[in-house]
XYZ file of C-alpha atoms in Angstrom:
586
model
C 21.977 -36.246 1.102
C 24.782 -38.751 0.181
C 28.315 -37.944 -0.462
C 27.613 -40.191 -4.173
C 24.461 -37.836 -4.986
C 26.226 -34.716 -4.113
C 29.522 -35.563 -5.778
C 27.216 -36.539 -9.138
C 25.732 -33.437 -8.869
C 28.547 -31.000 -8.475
C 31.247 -33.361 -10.165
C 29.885 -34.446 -13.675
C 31.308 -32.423 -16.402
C 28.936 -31.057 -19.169
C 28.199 -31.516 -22.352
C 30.153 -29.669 -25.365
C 28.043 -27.776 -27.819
C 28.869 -28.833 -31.421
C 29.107 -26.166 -34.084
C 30.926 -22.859 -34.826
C 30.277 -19.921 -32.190
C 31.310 -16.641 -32.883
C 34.398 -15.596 -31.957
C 32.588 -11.916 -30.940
C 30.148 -14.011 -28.653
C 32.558 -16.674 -27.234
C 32.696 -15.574 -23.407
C 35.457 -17.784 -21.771
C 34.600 -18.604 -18.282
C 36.329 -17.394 -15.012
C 37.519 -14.673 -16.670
C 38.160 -10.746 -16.950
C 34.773 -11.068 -18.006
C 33.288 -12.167 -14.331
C 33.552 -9.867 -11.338
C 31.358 -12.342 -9.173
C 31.921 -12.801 -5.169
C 31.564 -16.043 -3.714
C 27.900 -15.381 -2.144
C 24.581 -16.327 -3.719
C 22.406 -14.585 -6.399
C 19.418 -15.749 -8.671
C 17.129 -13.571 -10.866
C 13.653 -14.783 -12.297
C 12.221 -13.623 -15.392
C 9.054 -13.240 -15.421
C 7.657 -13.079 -18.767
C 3.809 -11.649 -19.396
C 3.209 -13.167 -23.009
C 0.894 -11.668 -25.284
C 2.188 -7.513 -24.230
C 0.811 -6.231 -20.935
C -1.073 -3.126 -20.959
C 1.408 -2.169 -18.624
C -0.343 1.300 -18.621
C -2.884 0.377 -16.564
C -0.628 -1.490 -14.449
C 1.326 1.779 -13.207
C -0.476 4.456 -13.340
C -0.433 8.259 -13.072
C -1.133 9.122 -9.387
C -3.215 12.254 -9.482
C -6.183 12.977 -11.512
C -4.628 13.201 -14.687
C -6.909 14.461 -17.535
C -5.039 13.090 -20.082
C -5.133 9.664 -19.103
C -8.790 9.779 -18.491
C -9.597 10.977 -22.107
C -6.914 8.871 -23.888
C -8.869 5.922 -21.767
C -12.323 6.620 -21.480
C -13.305 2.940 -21.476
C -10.382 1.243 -19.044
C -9.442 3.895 -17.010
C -8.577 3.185 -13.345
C -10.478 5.498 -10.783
C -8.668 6.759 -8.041
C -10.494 3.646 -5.789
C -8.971 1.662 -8.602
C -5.210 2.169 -7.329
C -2.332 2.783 -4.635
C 0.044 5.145 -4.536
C 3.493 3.672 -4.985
C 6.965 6.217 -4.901
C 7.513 9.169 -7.212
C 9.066 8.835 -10.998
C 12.877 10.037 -10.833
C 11.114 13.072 -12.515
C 9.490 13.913 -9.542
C 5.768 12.566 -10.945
C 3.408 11.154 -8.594
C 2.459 6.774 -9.760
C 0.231 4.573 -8.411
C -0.205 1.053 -9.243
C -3.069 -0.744 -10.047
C -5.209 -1.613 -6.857
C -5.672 -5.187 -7.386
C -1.608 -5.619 -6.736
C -1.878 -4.415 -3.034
C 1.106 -6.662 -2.066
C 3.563 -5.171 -4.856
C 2.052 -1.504 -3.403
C 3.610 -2.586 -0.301
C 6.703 -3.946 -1.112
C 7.861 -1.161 -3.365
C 6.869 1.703 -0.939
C 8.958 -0.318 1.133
C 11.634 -0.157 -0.832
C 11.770 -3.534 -1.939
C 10.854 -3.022 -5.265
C 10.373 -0.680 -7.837
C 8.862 -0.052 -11.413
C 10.695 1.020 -14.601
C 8.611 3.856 -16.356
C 8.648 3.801 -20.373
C 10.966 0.654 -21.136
C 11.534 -0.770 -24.587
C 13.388 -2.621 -27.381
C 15.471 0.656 -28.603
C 18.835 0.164 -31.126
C 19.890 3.606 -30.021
C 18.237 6.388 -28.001
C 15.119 7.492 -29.473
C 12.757 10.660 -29.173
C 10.046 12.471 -31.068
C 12.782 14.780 -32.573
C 15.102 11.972 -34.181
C 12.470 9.064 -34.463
C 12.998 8.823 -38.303
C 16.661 9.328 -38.485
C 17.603 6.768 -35.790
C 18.125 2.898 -36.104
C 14.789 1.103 -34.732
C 14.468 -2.328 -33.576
C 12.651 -4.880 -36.567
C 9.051 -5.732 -36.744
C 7.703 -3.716 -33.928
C 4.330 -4.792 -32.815
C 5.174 -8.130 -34.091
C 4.905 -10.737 -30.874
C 7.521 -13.208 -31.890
C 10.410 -10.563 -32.842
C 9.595 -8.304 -30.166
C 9.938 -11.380 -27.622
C 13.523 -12.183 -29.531
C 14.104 -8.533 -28.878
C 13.396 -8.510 -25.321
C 15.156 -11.448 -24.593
C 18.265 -11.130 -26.518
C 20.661 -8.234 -27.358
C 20.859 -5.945 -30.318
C 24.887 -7.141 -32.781
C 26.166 -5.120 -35.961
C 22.760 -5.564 -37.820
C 20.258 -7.161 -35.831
C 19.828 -9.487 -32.287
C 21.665 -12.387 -31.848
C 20.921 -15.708 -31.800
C 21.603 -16.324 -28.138
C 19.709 -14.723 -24.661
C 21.917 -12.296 -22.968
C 21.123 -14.369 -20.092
C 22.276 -17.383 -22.032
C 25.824 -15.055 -22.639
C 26.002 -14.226 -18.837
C 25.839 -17.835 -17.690
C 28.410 -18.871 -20.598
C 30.900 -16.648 -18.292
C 29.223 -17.115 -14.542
C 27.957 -20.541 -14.563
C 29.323 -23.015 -12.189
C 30.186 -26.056 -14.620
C 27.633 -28.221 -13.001
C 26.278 -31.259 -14.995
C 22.953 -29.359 -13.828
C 22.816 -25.662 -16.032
C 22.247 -22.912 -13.540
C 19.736 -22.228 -16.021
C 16.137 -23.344 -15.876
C 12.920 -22.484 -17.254
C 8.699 -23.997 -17.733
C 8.704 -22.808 -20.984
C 10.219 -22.246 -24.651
C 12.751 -18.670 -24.897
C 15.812 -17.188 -26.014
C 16.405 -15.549 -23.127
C 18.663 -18.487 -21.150
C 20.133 -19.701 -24.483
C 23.806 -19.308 -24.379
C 26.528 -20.146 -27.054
C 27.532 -22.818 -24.086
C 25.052 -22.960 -21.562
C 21.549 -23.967 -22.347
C 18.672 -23.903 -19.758
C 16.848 -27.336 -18.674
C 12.995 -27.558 -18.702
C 11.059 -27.609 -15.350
C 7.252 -28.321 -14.131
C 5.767 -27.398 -11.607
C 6.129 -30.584 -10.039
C 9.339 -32.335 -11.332
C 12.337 -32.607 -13.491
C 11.763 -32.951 -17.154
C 14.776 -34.377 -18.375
C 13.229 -36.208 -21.426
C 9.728 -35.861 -22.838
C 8.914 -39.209 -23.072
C 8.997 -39.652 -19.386
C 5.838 -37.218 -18.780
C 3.990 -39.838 -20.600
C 2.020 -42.755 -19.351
C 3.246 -45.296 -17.221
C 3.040 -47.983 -20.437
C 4.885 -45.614 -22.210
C 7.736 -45.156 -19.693
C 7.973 -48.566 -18.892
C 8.388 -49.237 -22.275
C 11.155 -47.163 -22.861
C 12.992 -48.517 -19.743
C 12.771 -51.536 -21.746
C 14.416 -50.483 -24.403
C 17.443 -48.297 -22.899
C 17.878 -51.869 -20.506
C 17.425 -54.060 -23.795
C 20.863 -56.429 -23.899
C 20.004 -56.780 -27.683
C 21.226 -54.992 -30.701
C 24.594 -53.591 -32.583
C 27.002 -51.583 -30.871
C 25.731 -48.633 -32.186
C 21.907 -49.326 -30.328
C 23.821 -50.395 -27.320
C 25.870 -47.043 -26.984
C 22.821 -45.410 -28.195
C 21.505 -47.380 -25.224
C 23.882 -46.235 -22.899
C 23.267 -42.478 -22.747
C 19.692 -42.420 -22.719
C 20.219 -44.917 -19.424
C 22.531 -41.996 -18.266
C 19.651 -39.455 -18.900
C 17.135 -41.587 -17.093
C 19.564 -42.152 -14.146
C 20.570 -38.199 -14.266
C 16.530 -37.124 -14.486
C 16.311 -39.752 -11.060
C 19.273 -38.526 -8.999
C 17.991 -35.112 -9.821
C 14.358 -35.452 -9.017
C 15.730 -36.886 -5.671
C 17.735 -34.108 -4.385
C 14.933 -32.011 -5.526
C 12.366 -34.451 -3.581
C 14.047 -33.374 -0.146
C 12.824 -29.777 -0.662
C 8.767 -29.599 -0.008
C 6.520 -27.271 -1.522
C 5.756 -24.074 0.069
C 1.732 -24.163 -0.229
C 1.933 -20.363 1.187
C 3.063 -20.222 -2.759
C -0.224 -19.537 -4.387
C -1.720 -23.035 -6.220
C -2.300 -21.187 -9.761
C -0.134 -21.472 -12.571
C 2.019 -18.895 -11.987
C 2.171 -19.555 -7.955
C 3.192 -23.557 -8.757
C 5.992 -22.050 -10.776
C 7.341 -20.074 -8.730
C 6.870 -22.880 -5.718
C 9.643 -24.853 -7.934
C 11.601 -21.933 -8.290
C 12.153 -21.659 -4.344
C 12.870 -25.705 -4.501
C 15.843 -25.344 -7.172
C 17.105 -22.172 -4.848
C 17.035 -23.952 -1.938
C 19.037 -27.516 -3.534
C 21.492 -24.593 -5.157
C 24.309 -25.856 -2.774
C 23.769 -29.828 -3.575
C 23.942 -28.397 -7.063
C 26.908 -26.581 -7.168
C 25.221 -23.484 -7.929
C 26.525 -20.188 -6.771
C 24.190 -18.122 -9.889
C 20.909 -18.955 -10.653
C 18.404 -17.595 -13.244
C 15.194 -18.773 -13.998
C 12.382 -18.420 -16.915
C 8.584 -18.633 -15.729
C 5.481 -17.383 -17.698
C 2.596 -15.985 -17.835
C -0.107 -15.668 -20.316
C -3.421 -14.012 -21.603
C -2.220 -10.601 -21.899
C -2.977 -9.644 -25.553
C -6.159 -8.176 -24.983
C -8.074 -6.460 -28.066
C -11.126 -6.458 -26.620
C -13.066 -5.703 -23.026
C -9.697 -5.628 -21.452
C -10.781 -4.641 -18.016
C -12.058 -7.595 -16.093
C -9.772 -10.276 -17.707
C -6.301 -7.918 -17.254
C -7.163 -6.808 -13.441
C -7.453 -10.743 -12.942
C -4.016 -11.422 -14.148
C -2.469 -8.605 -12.511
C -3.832 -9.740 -8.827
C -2.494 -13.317 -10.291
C 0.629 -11.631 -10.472
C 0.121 -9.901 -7.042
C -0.287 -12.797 -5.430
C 2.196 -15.076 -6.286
C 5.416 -12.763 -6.505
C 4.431 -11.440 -3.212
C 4.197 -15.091 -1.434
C 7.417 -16.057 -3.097
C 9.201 -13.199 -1.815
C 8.322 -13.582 1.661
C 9.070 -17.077 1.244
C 12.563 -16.257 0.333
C 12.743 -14.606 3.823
C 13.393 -17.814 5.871
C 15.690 -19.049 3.712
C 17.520 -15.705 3.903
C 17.439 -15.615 0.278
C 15.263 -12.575 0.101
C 18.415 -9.814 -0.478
C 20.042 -12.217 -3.077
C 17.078 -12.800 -5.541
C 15.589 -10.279 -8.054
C 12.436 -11.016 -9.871
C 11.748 -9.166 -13.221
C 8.853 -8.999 -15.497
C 9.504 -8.651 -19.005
C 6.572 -8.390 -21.753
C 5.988 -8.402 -25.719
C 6.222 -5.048 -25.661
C 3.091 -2.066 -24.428
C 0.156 -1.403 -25.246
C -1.602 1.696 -27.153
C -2.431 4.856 -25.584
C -5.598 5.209 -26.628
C -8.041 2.464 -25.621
C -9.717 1.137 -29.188
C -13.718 0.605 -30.005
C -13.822 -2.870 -28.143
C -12.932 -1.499 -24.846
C -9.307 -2.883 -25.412
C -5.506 -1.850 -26.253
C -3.984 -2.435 -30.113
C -0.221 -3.360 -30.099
C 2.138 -0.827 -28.159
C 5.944 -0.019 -28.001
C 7.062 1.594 -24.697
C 6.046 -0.003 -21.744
C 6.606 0.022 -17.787
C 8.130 -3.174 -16.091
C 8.614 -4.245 -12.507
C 11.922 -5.342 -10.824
C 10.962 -6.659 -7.017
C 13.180 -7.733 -4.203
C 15.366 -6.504 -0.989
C 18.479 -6.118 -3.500
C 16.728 -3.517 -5.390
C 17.163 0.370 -4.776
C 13.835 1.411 -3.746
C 12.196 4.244 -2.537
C 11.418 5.831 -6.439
C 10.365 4.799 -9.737
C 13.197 4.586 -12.745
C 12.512 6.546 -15.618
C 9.965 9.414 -16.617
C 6.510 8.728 -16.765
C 5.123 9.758 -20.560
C 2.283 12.142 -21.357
C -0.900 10.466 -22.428
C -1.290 12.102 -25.797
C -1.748 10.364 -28.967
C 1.002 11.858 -31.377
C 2.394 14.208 -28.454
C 5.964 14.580 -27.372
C 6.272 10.660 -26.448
C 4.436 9.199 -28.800
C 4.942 7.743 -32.318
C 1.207 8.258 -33.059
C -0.555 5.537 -31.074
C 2.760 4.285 -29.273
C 4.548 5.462 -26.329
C 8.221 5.651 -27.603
C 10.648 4.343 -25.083
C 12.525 6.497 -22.964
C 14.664 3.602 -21.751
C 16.252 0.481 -23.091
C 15.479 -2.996 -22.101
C 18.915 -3.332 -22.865
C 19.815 -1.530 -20.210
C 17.453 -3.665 -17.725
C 19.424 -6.561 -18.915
C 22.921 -5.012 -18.362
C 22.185 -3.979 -15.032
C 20.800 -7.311 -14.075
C 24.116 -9.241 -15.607
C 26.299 -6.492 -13.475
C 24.809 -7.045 -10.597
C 25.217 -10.766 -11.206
C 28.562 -10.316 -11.631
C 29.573 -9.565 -14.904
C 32.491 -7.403 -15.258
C 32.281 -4.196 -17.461
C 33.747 -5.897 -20.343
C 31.231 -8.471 -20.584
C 28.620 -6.374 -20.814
C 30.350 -4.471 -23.344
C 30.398 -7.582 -25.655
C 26.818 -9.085 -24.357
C 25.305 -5.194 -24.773
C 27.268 -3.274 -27.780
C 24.236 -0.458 -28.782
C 25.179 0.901 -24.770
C 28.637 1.159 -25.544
C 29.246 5.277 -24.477
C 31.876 5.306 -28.074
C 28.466 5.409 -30.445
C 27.760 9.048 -31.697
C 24.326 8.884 -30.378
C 25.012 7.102 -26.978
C 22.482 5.707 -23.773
C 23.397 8.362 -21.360
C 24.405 5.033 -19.136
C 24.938 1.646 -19.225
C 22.735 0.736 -16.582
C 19.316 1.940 -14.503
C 20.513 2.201 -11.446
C 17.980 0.069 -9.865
C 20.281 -2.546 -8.293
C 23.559 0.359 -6.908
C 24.950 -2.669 -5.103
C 26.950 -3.250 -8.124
C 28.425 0.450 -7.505
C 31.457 0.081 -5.347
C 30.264 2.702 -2.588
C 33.376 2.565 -0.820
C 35.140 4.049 -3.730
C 32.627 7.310 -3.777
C 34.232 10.611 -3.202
C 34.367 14.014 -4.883
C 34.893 13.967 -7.975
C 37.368 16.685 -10.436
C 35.597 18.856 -12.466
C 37.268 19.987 -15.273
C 34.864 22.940 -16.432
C 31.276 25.237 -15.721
C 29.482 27.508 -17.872
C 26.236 28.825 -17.543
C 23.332 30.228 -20.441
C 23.199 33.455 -18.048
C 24.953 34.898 -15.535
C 26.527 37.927 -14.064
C 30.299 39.263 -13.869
C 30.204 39.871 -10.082
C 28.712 35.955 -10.023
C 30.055 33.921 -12.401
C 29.589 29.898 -12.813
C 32.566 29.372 -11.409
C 31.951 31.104 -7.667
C 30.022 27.684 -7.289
C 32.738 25.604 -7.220
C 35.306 27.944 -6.040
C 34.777 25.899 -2.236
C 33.620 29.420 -0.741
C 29.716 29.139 0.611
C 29.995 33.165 0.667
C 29.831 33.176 -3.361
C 27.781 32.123 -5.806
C 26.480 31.988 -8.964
C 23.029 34.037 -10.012
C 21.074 34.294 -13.456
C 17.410 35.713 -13.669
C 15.094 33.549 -16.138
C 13.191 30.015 -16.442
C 15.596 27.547 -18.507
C 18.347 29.003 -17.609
C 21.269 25.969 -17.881
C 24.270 25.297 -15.718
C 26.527 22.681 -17.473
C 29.105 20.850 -15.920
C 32.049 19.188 -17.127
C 33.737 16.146 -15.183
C 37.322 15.990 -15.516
C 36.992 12.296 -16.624
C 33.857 9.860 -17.091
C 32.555 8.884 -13.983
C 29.848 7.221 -12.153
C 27.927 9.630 -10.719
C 26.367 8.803 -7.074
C 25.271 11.752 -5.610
C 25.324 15.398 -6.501
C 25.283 18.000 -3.350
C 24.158 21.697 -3.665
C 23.839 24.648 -1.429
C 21.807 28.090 -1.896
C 21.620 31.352 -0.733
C 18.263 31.947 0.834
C 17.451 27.886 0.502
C 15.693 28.418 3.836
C 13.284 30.605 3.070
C 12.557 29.644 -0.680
C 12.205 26.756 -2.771
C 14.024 26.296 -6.205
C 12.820 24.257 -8.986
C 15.791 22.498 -11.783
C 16.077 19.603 -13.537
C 19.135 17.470 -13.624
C 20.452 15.684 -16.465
C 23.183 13.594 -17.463
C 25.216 13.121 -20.949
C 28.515 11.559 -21.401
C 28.623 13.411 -24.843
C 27.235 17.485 -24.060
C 24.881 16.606 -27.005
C 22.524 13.638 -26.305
C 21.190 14.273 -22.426
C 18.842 11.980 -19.701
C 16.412 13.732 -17.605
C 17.103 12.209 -13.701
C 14.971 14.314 -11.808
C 13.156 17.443 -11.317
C 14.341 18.836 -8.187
C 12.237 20.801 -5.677
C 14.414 21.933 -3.112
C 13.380 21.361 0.737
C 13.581 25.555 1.089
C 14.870 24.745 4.338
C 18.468 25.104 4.583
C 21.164 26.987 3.208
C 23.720 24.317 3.840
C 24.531 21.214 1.324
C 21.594 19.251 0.147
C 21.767 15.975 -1.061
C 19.965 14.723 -4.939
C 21.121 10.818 -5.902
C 21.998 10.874 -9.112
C 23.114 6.659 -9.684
C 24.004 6.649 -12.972
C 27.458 5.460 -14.805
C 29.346 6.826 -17.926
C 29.108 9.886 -16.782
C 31.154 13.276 -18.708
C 28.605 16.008 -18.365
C 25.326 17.337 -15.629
C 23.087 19.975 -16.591
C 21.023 21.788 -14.420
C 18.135 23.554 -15.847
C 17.062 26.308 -13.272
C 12.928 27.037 -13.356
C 13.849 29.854 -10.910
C 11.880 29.908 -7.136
C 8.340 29.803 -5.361
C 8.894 32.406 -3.040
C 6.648 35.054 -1.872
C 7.420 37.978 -3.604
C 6.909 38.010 -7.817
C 9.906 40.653 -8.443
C 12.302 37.474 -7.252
C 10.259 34.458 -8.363
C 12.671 34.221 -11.679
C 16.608 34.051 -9.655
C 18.313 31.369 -9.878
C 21.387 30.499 -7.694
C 24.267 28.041 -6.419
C 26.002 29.197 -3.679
C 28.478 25.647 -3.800
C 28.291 22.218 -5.825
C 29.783 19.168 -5.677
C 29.970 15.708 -7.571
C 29.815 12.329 -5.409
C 30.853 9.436 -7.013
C 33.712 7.245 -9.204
C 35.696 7.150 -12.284
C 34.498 4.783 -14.299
């Protein structure tokens, strides 16, 4: 590599965008906007066009009835799929057995899948569906692609990715965008930085050069012509630039082989490229990356089964090489790969052994970065109308907003910029996401910051005078608090909002019985999340630990289910001898 092709590279300046950008949407760059460190990162989008019946991609894990007779045509057998971790509800998943590699690598904790994932203005259950603000033309493939891709403003998604946005802030300046993509989105388009097209086999810097060799040969002609007005000659002049750009480019590119362990299909060739633009990232100037590839084929109306299965092992295949690729190049901690999709399918299968046009759907986020070892989200009950459901749809129990504002944080956006990028997850909205992010990627959670945190207040739905909420946070292990019933709520108030970590809790006669609660989180006392449905180990007495990872936190409630111990006249108590909150103010 020569000091000229490297100083070309990394030295050029860019090109200004002409026209009027909103002052709401103009991110200025190295600034309070960008918390970045000077280390490498890249994500990859991978986008399954047509909507992937991501309900038969993740799956429930047991023998659930309700899956079976909601899908009596496309159901996957238990030979038809691995077990992968737990829901953070506690709700055994498998995935689809054709994606053996992604089985590994997320009960290996590098990986994970997001359970019940949509396009969502505000959040949205069966209770408040018609009195809540719902994204545009759902079911439609176009808008629900915008939706995906971009972020919801005052009155409907802007114009730009919120991809696009993050690179206006963390891209390098390069004459070469960080940005880069093998087909048409939204998702990388910025109000500055705009995302150049890729093959699978080189740089596509004009059109006209993937044309014939006539063709190009003419047009070298023409941009080397000595002839015409001053105009034609400047004219000249920069497409000569973009020809000698397109060359210098595809030549730092050129020292970077292929990695045939990349699969040879479509998807695999993609990818292959991918791994070449991460690897010239220093020759580029590039300290973020992100990256658009594609797959298609997934709107499937009719014998789904064969034709979907095939995709998914397509998918298998290649995101599993390309990971392990990453390992030599000790890139395999600093990349995330993301699928994103029109939007879900239907619950119920229809008449042509296919899947209508869905809303909720379940998405996978793969590499080392990501905090596996569970599955984000709760997994929704396959009933047609039933609590999740808007008739046929699942109705998302998580934003893909959110997905995207935990991707830009962890590549380095600062809380403000994801303010502006993601408004609708701002906690000041009356009916506010429990948390900005999904907790899928805690590296952007300062952990040397955790410690206990102040809580300002406890109540309880029932309790005793001789054990009141309070005894559990008194710091004595030799008090506690007691109510007898199933739902029976402990609420707790944090003396500020935090991001909560961890959440610790001790009981009297943990060892010898195991207590069932849910935990949930609200930063208003009105609007809660589930996290989990805890089974204690019914080992110990002493502090156990439940991760919690979630931000914009004010309020935890703890619904107690009462105990599976031996004898019935006890089964209903409910206790906390001590409790503590891990984590940071926010």
């Amino acid at each position: 590599m020569s000091i000229t092709r490297r100083s070309f590279l990394k030295g050029a300046s860019g090109t200004a965008v002409s026209g009027m950008v909103p002052l709401s949407l103009s991110l200025p760059m190295n600034s309070a906007f960008a918390n970045t460190t000077n280390d490498y990162r890249a994500i990859v989008c991978l986008f399954l066009h047509g909507g992937n019946d991501s309900f038969n991609m993740i799956v429930p894990g047991n023998n659930d009835a309700q899956y079976t007779t909601a899908r009596p045509d496309i159901y996957l057998s238990n030979e038809e799929k691995l077990s992968i971790p737990d829901s953070e509800a506690g709700q055994a998943l498998a995935i689809n057995a054709r994606m053996p590699n992604l089985a590994e690598m997320l009960n290996q904790g590098q990986g994970a899948a997001l359970l019940n994932i949509g396009t969502l203005v505000e959040p949205t259950n069966k209770q408040n569906l018609y009195d809540v603000k719902k994204p545009n033309n759902l079911g439609a493939h176009n808008k629900q692609q915008t939706a995906w891709q971009s972020s919801w403003g005052d009155s409907g998604y802007h114009p730009y990715g919120w991809a696009g946005l993050m690179m206006d802030v963390l891209s390098s300046g390069s004459v070469v965008s960080d940005s880069m993509s093998f087909s048409g989105n939204e998702l990388l388009t910025g109000t500055i930085s705009k995302d150049i097209s890729l093959s699978s086999g080189e740089i596509k810097a004009m059109d006209a050069l993937g044309h014939s060799n006539a063709v190009n040969n003419q047009f070298t002609a023409l941009v080397n012509s000595p002839y015409g007005s001053d105009f034609k000659q400047t004219y000249n002049q920069h497409l000569k630039g973009i020809l000698d750009f397109q060359t210098e480019l595809q030549s730092v590119v050129d020292t970077y082989p292929e990695d045939s362990s990349i699969p040879s299909s479509s998807l695999g060739l993609q990818l292959r490229m991918v791994r070449r633009m991460m690897q010239a990232a220093t020759d580029l100037g590039h300290q973020r990356q992100v990256f658009f590839v594609n797959l298609g084929g997934f709107d499937n109306h009719r014998s789904q089964r064969g034709r979907h299965d095939g995709l998914l092992e397509t998918i298998d295949l290649a995101v599993s090489a390309f990971h392990r690729s990453l390992d030599a190049l000790s890139l395999s901690e600093k990349v995330v790969t993301f699928t994103l999709s029109d939007f879900g399918r239907t619950i119920e299968n229809n008449s042509n052994q296919g899947t209508d046009h869905g809303w909720g759907s379940n998405q996978l986020v793969v590499g080392e970065a990501v905090n596996g070892g569970r599955s984000y989200g709760r997994y929704p009950s396959f009933v047609r109308d039933g609590d999740d459901a808007w008739g046929n749809k699942f109705i998302p129990s998580q934003s893909s907003e959110q997905l995207g504002a935990t991707l830009c944080r962890w590549m380095g956006l600062s809380e403000q910029g994801v303010d502006l990028i993601f408004p609708t997850l701002s906690p000041s909205h009356n009916n506010a996401f429990s948390s900005r992010y999904l907790g899928f990627l805690g590296d952007y959670l300062d952990k040397e910051q955790e410690a206990e945190l102040p809580i300002l207040a406890v109540s309880a739905s029932e309790t005793r005078v001789d054990h009141t909420p309070e005894m559990a946070i008194d710091g004595n292990l030799f008090t506690k608090w007691t109510a007898k019933g199933q739902g029976i709520q402990y609420l707790i108030e944090l003396s500020a909002t935090s991001t909560v970590t961890k959440l610790l809790y001790s009981q009297a006669k943990g060892d010898v019985r195991q207590y069932l609660f849910d935990v949930e989180v609200s930063n208003n006392g009105i609007n809660f999340e589930l996290v989990t449905q805890v089974l204690t180990p019914g080992n110990t007495t002493g502090f156990v630990e439940q991760l919690i990872g979630k931000t914009g936190v004010n309020f935890i409630r703890l619904t107690c289910n009462g105990n599976n111990g031996s004898d019935p006249k006890l089964v209903l108590w409910n206790n906390f001898q001590e409790i503590k909150v891990l984590g940071y103010t926010a």
